[in-house]
GROMACS .gro file of C-alpha atoms in nm:
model
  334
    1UNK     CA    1  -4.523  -5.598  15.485
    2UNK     CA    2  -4.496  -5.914  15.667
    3UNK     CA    3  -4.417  -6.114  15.358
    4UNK     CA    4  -4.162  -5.839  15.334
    5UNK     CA    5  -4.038  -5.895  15.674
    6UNK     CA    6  -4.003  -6.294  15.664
    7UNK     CA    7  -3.831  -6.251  15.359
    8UNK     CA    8  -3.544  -6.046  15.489
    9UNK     CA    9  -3.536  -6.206  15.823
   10UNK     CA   10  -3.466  -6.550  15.584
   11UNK     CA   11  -3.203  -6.333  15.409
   12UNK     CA   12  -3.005  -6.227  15.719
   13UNK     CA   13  -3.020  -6.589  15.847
   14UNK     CA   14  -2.918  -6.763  15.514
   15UNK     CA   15  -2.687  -6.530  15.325
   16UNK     CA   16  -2.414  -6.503  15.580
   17UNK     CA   17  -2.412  -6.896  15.690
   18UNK     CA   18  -2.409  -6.998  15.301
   19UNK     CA   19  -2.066  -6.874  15.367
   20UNK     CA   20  -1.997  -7.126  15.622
   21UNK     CA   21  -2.107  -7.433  15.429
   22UNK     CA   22  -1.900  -7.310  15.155
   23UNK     CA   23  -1.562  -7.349  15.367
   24UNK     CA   24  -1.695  -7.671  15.490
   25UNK     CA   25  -1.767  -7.823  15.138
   26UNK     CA   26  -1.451  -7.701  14.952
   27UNK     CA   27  -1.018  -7.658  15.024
   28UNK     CA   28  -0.897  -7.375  15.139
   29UNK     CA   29  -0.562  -7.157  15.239
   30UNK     CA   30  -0.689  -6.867  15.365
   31UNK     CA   31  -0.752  -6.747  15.745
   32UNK     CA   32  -1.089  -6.680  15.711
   33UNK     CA   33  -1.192  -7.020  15.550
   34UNK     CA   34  -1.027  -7.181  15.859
   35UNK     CA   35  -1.253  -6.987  16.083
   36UNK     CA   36  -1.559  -7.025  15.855
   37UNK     CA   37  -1.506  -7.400  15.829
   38UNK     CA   38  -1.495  -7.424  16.218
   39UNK     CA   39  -1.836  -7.259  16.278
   40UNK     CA   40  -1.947  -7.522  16.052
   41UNK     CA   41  -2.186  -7.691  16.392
   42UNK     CA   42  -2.284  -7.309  16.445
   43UNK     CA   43  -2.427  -7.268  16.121
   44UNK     CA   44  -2.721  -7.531  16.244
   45UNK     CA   45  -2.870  -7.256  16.428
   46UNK     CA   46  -2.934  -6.970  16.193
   47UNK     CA   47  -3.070  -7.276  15.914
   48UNK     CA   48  -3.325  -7.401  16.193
   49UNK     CA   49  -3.429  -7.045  16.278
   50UNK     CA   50  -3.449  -6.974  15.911
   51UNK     CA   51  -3.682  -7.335  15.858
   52UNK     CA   52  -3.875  -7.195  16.092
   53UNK     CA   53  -3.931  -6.833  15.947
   54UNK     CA   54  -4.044  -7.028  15.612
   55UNK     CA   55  -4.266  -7.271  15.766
   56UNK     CA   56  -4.458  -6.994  15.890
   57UNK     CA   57  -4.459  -6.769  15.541
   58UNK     CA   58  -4.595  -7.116  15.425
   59UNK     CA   59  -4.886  -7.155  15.622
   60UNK     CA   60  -4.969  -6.774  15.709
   61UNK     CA   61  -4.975  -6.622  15.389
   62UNK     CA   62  -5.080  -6.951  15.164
   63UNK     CA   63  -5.202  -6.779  14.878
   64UNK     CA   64  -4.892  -6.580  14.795
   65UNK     CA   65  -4.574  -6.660  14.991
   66UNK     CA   66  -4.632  -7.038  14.923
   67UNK     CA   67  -4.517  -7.096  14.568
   68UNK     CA   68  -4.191  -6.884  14.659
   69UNK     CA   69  -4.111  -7.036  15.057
   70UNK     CA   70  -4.195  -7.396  14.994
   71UNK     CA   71  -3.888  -7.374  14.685
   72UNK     CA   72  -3.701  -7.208  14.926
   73UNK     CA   73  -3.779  -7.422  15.264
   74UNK     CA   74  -3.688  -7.712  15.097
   75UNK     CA   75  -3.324  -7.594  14.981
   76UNK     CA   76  -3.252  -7.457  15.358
   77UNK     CA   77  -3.435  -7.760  15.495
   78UNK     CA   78  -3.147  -7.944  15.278
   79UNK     CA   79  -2.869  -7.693  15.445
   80UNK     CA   80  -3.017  -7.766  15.763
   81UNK     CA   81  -2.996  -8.126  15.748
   82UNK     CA   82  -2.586  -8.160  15.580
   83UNK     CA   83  -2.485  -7.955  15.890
   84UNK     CA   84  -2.684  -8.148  16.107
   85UNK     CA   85  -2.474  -8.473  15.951
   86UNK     CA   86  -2.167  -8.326  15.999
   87UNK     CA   87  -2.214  -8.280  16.324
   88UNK     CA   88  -2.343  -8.608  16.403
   89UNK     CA   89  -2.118  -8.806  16.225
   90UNK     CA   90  -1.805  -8.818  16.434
   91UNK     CA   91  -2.081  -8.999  16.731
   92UNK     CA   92  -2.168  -9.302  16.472
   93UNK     CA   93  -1.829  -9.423  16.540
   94UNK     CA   94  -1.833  -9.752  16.755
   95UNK     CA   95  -1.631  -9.816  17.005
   96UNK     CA   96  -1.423 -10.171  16.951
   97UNK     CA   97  -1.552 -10.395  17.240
   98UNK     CA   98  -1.676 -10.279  17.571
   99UNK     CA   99  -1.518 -10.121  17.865
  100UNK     CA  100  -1.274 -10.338  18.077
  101UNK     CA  101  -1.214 -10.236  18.414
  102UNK     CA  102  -0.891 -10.137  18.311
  103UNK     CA  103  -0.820  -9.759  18.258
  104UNK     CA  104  -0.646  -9.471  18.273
  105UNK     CA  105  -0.764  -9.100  18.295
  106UNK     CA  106  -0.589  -8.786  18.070
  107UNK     CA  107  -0.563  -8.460  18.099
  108UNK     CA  108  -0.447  -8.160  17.834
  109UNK     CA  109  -0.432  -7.814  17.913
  110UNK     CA  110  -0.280  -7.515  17.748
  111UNK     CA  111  -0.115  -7.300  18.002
  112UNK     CA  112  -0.125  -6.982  17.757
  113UNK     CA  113   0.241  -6.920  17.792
  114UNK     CA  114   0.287  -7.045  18.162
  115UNK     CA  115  -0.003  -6.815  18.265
  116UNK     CA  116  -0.262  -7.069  18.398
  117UNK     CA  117  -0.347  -7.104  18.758
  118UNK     CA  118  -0.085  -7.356  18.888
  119UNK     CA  119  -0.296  -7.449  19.224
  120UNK     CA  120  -0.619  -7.469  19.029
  121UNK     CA  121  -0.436  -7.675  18.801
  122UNK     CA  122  -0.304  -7.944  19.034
  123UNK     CA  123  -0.625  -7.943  19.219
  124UNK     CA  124  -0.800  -8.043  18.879
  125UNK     CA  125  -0.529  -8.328  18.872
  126UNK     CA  126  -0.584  -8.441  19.177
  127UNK     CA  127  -0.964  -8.444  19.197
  128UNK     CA  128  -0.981  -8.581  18.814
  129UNK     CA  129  -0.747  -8.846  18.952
  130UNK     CA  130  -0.550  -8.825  18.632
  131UNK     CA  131  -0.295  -9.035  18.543
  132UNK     CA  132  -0.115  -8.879  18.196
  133UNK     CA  133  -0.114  -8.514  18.217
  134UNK     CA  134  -0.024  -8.340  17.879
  135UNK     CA  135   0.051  -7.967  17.903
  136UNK     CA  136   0.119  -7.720  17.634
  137UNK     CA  137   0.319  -7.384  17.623
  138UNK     CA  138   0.438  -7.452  17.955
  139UNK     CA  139   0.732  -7.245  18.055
  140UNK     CA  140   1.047  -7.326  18.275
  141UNK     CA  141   0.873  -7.063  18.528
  142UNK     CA  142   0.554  -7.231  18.517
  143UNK     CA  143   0.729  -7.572  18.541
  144UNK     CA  144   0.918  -7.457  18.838
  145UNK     CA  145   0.610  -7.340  19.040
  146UNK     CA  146   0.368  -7.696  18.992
  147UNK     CA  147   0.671  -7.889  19.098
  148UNK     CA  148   0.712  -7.681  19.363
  149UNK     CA  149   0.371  -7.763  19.442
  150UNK     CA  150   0.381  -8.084  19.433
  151UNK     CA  151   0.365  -8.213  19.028
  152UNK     CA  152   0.696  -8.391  19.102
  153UNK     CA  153   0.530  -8.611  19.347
  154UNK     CA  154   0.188  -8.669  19.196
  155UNK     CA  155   0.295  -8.767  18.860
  156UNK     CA  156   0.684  -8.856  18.890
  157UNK     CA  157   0.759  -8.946  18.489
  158UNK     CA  158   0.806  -8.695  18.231
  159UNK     CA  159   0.945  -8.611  17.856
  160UNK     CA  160   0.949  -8.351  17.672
  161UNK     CA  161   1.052  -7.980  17.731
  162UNK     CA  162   0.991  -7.634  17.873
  163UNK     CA  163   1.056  -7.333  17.703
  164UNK     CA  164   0.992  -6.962  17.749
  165UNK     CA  165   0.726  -6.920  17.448
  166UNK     CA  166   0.471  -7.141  17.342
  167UNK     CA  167   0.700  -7.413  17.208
  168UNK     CA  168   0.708  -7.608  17.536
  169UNK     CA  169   0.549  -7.935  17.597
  170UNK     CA  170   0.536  -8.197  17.802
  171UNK     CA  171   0.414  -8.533  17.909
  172UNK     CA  172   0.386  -8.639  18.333
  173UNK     CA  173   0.248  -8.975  18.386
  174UNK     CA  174   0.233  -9.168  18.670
  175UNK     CA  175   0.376  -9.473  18.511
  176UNK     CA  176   0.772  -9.436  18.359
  177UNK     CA  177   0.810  -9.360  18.030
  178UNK     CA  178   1.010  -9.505  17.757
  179UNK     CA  179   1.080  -9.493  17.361
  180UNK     CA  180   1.027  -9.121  17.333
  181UNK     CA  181   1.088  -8.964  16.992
  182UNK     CA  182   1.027  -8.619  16.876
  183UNK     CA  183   0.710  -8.472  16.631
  184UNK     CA  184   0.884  -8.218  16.411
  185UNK     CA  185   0.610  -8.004  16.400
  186UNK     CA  186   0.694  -7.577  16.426
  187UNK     CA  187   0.587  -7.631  16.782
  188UNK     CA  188   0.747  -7.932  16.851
  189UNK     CA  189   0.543  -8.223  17.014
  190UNK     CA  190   0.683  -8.550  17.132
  191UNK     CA  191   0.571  -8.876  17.171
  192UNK     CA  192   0.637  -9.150  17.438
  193UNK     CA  193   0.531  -9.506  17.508
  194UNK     CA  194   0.429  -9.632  17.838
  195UNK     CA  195   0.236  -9.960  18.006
  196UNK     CA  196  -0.082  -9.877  18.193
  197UNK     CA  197  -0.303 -10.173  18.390
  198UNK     CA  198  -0.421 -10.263  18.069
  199UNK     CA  199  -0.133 -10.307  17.891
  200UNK     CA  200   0.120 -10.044  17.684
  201UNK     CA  201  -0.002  -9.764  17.460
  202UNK     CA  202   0.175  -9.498  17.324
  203UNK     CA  203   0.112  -9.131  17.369
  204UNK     CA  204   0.151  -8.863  17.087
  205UNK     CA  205   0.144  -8.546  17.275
  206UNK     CA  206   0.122  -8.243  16.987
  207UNK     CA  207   0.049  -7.864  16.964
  208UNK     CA  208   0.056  -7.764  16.609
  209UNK     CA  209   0.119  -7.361  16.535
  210UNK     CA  210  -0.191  -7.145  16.531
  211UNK     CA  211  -0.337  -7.095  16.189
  212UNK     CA  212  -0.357  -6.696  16.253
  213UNK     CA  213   0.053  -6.729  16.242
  214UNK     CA  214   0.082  -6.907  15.863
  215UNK     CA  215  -0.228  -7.131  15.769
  216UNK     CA  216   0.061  -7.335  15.513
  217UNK     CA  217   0.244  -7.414  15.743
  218UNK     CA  218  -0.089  -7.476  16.028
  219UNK     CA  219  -0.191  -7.710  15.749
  220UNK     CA  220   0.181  -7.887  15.689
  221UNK     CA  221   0.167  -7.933  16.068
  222UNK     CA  222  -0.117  -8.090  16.117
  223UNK     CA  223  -0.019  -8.343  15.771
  224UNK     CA  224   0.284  -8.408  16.029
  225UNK     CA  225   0.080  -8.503  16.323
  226UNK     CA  226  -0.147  -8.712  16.086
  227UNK     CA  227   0.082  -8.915  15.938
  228UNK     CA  228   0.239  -8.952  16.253
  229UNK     CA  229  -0.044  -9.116  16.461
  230UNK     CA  230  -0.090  -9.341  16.105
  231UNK     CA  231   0.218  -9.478  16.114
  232UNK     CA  232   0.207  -9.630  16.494
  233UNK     CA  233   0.111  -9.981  16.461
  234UNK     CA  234   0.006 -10.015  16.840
  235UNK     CA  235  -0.275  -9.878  17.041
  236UNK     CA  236  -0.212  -9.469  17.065
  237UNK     CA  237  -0.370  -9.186  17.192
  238UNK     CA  238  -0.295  -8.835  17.068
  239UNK     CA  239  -0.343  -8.545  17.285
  240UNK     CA  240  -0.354  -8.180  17.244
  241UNK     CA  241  -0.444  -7.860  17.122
  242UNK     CA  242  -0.460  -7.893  16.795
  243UNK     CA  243  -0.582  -7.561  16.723
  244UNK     CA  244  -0.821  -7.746  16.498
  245UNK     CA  245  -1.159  -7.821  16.507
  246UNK     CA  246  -1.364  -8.162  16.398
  247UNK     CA  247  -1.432  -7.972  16.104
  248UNK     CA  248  -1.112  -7.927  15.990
  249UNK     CA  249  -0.963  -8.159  15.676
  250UNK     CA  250  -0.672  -8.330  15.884
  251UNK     CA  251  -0.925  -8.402  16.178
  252UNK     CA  252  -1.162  -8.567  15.947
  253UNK     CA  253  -0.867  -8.768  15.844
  254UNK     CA  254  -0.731  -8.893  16.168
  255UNK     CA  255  -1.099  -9.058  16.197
  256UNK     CA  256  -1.093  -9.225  15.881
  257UNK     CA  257  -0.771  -9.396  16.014
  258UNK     CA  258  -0.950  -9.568  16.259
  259UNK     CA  259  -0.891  -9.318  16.558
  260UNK     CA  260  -1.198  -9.161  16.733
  261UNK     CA  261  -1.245  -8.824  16.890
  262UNK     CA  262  -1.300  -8.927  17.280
  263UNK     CA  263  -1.510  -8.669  17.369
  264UNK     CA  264  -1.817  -8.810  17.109
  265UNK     CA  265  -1.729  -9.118  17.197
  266UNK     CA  266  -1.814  -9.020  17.565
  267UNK     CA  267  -2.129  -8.875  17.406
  268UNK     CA  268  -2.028  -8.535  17.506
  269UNK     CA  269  -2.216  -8.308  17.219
  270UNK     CA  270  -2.073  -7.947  17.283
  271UNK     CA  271  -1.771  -7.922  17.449
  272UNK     CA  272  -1.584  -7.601  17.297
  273UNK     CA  273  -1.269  -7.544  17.466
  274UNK     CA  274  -1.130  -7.199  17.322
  275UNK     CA  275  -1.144  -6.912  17.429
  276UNK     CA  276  -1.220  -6.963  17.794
  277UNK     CA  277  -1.466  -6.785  17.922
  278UNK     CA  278  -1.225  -6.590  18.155
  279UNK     CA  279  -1.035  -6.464  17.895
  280UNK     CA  280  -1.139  -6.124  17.694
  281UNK     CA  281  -1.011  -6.283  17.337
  282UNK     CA  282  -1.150  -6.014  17.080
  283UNK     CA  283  -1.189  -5.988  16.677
  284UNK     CA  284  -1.297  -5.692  16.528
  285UNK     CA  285  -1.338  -5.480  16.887
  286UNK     CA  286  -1.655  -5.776  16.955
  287UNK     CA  287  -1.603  -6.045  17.268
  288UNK     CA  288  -1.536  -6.366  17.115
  289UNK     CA  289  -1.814  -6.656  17.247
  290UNK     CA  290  -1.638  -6.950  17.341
  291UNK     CA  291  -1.717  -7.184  17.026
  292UNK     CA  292  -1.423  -7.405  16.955
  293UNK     CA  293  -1.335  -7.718  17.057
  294UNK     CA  294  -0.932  -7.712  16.958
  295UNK     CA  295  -0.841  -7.963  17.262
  296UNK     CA  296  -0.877  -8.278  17.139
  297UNK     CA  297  -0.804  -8.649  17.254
  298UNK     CA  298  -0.798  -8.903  17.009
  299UNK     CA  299  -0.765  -9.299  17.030
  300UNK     CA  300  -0.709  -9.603  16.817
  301UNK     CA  301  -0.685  -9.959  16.906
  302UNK     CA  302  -0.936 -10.146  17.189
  303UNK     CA  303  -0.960  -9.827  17.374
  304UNK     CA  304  -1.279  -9.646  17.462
  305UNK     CA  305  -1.399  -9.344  17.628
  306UNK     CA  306  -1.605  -9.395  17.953
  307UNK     CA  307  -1.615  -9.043  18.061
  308UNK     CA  308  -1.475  -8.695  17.904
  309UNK     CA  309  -1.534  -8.309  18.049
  310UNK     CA  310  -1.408  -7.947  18.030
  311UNK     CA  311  -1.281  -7.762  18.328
  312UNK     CA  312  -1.203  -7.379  18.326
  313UNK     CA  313  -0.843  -7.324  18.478
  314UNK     CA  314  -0.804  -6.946  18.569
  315UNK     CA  315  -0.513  -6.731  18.395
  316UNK     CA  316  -0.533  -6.964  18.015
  317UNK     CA  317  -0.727  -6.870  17.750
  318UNK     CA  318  -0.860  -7.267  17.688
  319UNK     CA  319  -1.052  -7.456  17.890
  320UNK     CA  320  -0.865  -7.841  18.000
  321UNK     CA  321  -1.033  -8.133  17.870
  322UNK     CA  322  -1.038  -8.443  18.084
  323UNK     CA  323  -1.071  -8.797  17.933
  324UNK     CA  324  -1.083  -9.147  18.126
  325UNK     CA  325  -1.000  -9.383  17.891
  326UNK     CA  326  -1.055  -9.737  17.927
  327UNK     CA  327  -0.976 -10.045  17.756
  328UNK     CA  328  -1.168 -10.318  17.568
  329UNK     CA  329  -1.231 -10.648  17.560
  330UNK     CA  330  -1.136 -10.645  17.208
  331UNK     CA  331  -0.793 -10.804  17.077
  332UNK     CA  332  -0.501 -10.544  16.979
  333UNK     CA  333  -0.430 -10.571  16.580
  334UNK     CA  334  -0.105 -10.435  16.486
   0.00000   0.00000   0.00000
């Protein structure tokens, strides 16, 4: 009965997650493969717990459950281990140079249609000390309200645009900006250039549609942003929700072009930012855990993370992600 027992416990653990590793390890155009392939660091769990379950069977019932659970163990053990490098890989990256003095600190936040906290949000700004604020789906309402607050004074530049549903974006620095183009994306991002202590960079602000609205055209997108942050030939940081995960095939890109996530550059090992804890986001009548990390930062050029964190902002449905970024002492190369 206990052989019985481990077996099926194995079952319930391995069955389901094989799932998961298939979406990882192959293309896909369907919903469900996009959510699949972002539990892919999830699926770690259930394949340790399983090991576990195995290496027991092995050495408690040695005369009978060995010849089956050592087979067995060493295929989940393998499981086990590819998730385990897929998670780890994106930290391997290294950094080009070290840390200057010279810095600047960003912050993204979706404001879930212009519903976020505007007072908690400007108090994160002002204790973060942040210097490029990017904000998604904000509205003219919501727009209205932080300068009335004070946004206008604490970070005086801006592009970009607010609209009433979630195509509005924007960029507020404390330093002017210049050179500012448009991502043609279905929500539209935009991108602007500006010169911080250690010299110019330019920032690609983006907020590609959610995949649960058309995964073509999530996936055409996110090509858009991609190609996009390959084509600048100067040091860039692009900022977001990408409604992605690390996991994802256009993610994986971006850091084979060089840029790096900066929240595993920071060293920062779970940092999901979606749903927020506040927020009752449901599938199938069940709370949804908050899992995903869609808010991304990513760099390329001498640029390095010194420091990156998630803050909960009451009234959104994602958590804000804060980055200081500093430069190297490594030269630029166009």
């Amino acid at each position: 009965m206990a052989r019985l027992m481990g077996g099926l416990v194995v079952a319930l653990l391995v069955v389901p997650t094989l799932a998961i590793t298939t979406a990882r390890l192959q293309p896909g155009e369907t919903l469900w493969w996009v959510i699949l392939r972002a539990l892919a660091p999830v699926a770690i769990v259930p394949y340790a717990l399983a090991v576990i379950v195995l290496i027991a069977m092995s050495w408690g019932f040695r005369t009978v459950a060995r010849p089956v659970a050592l087979p067995v163990l060493a295929v989940v053990t393998s499981l086990l281990l590819l998730h385990v490098w897929w998670f780890v890989k994106p930290f391997l990256a290294d950094a080009p140079g070290s840390a200057t003095a010279n810095g600047f600190t960003v912050m993204t936040a979706n404001l879930h249609i212009g519903r976020a906290d505007p007072q908690a949000l400007l108090d994160a700004v002002d204790r973060q000390g942040v210097d490029v604020l990017v904000l998604e789906e904000i509205t003219p309402a919501a727009l209205a309200d932080l300068d009335r607050r004070g946004l206008d004074r604490r970070l005086g530049h801006r592009a970009g645009t607010a609209q009433l549903n979630r195509d509005g974006i924007m960029v507020f620095s404390d330093e002017p900006l210049h050179d500012t183009t448009e991502i043609a994306t279905s929500t539209p991002g935009v991108g602007v250039k500006m010169t911080t202590s250690g010299g110019p960079v330019r920032i690609l602000a983006v907020h590609p549609i959610a995949p649960n609205n058309g995964v073509a055209q999530w996936s055409r997108d996110l090509d858009l942003i991609l190609a996009t942050a390959k084509a600048s030939h100067e040091p860039t940081v692009v900022v977001g929700d990408f409604n992605a995960t690390l996991d994802h095939p256009q993610l994986q890109a971006m850091m084979r072009a060089d840029y790096r996530d900066a929240s595993t550059d920071a060293g920062l090992l779970w940092r999901p930012t979606w749903p927020s804890p506040s927020q009752r986001v449901r599938i199938v009548g069940m709370k949804l855990p908050s899992l995903f990390g869609l808010d991304h930062v990513f760099m390329r050029g001498p640029l390095t993370t010194t420091d990156a964190h998630v803050r909960a902002v009451p009234g959104t449905d994602h958590r804000a992600l804060v980055t200081r970024i500093a430069w190297t002492d490594a030269p630029s190369t166009p």
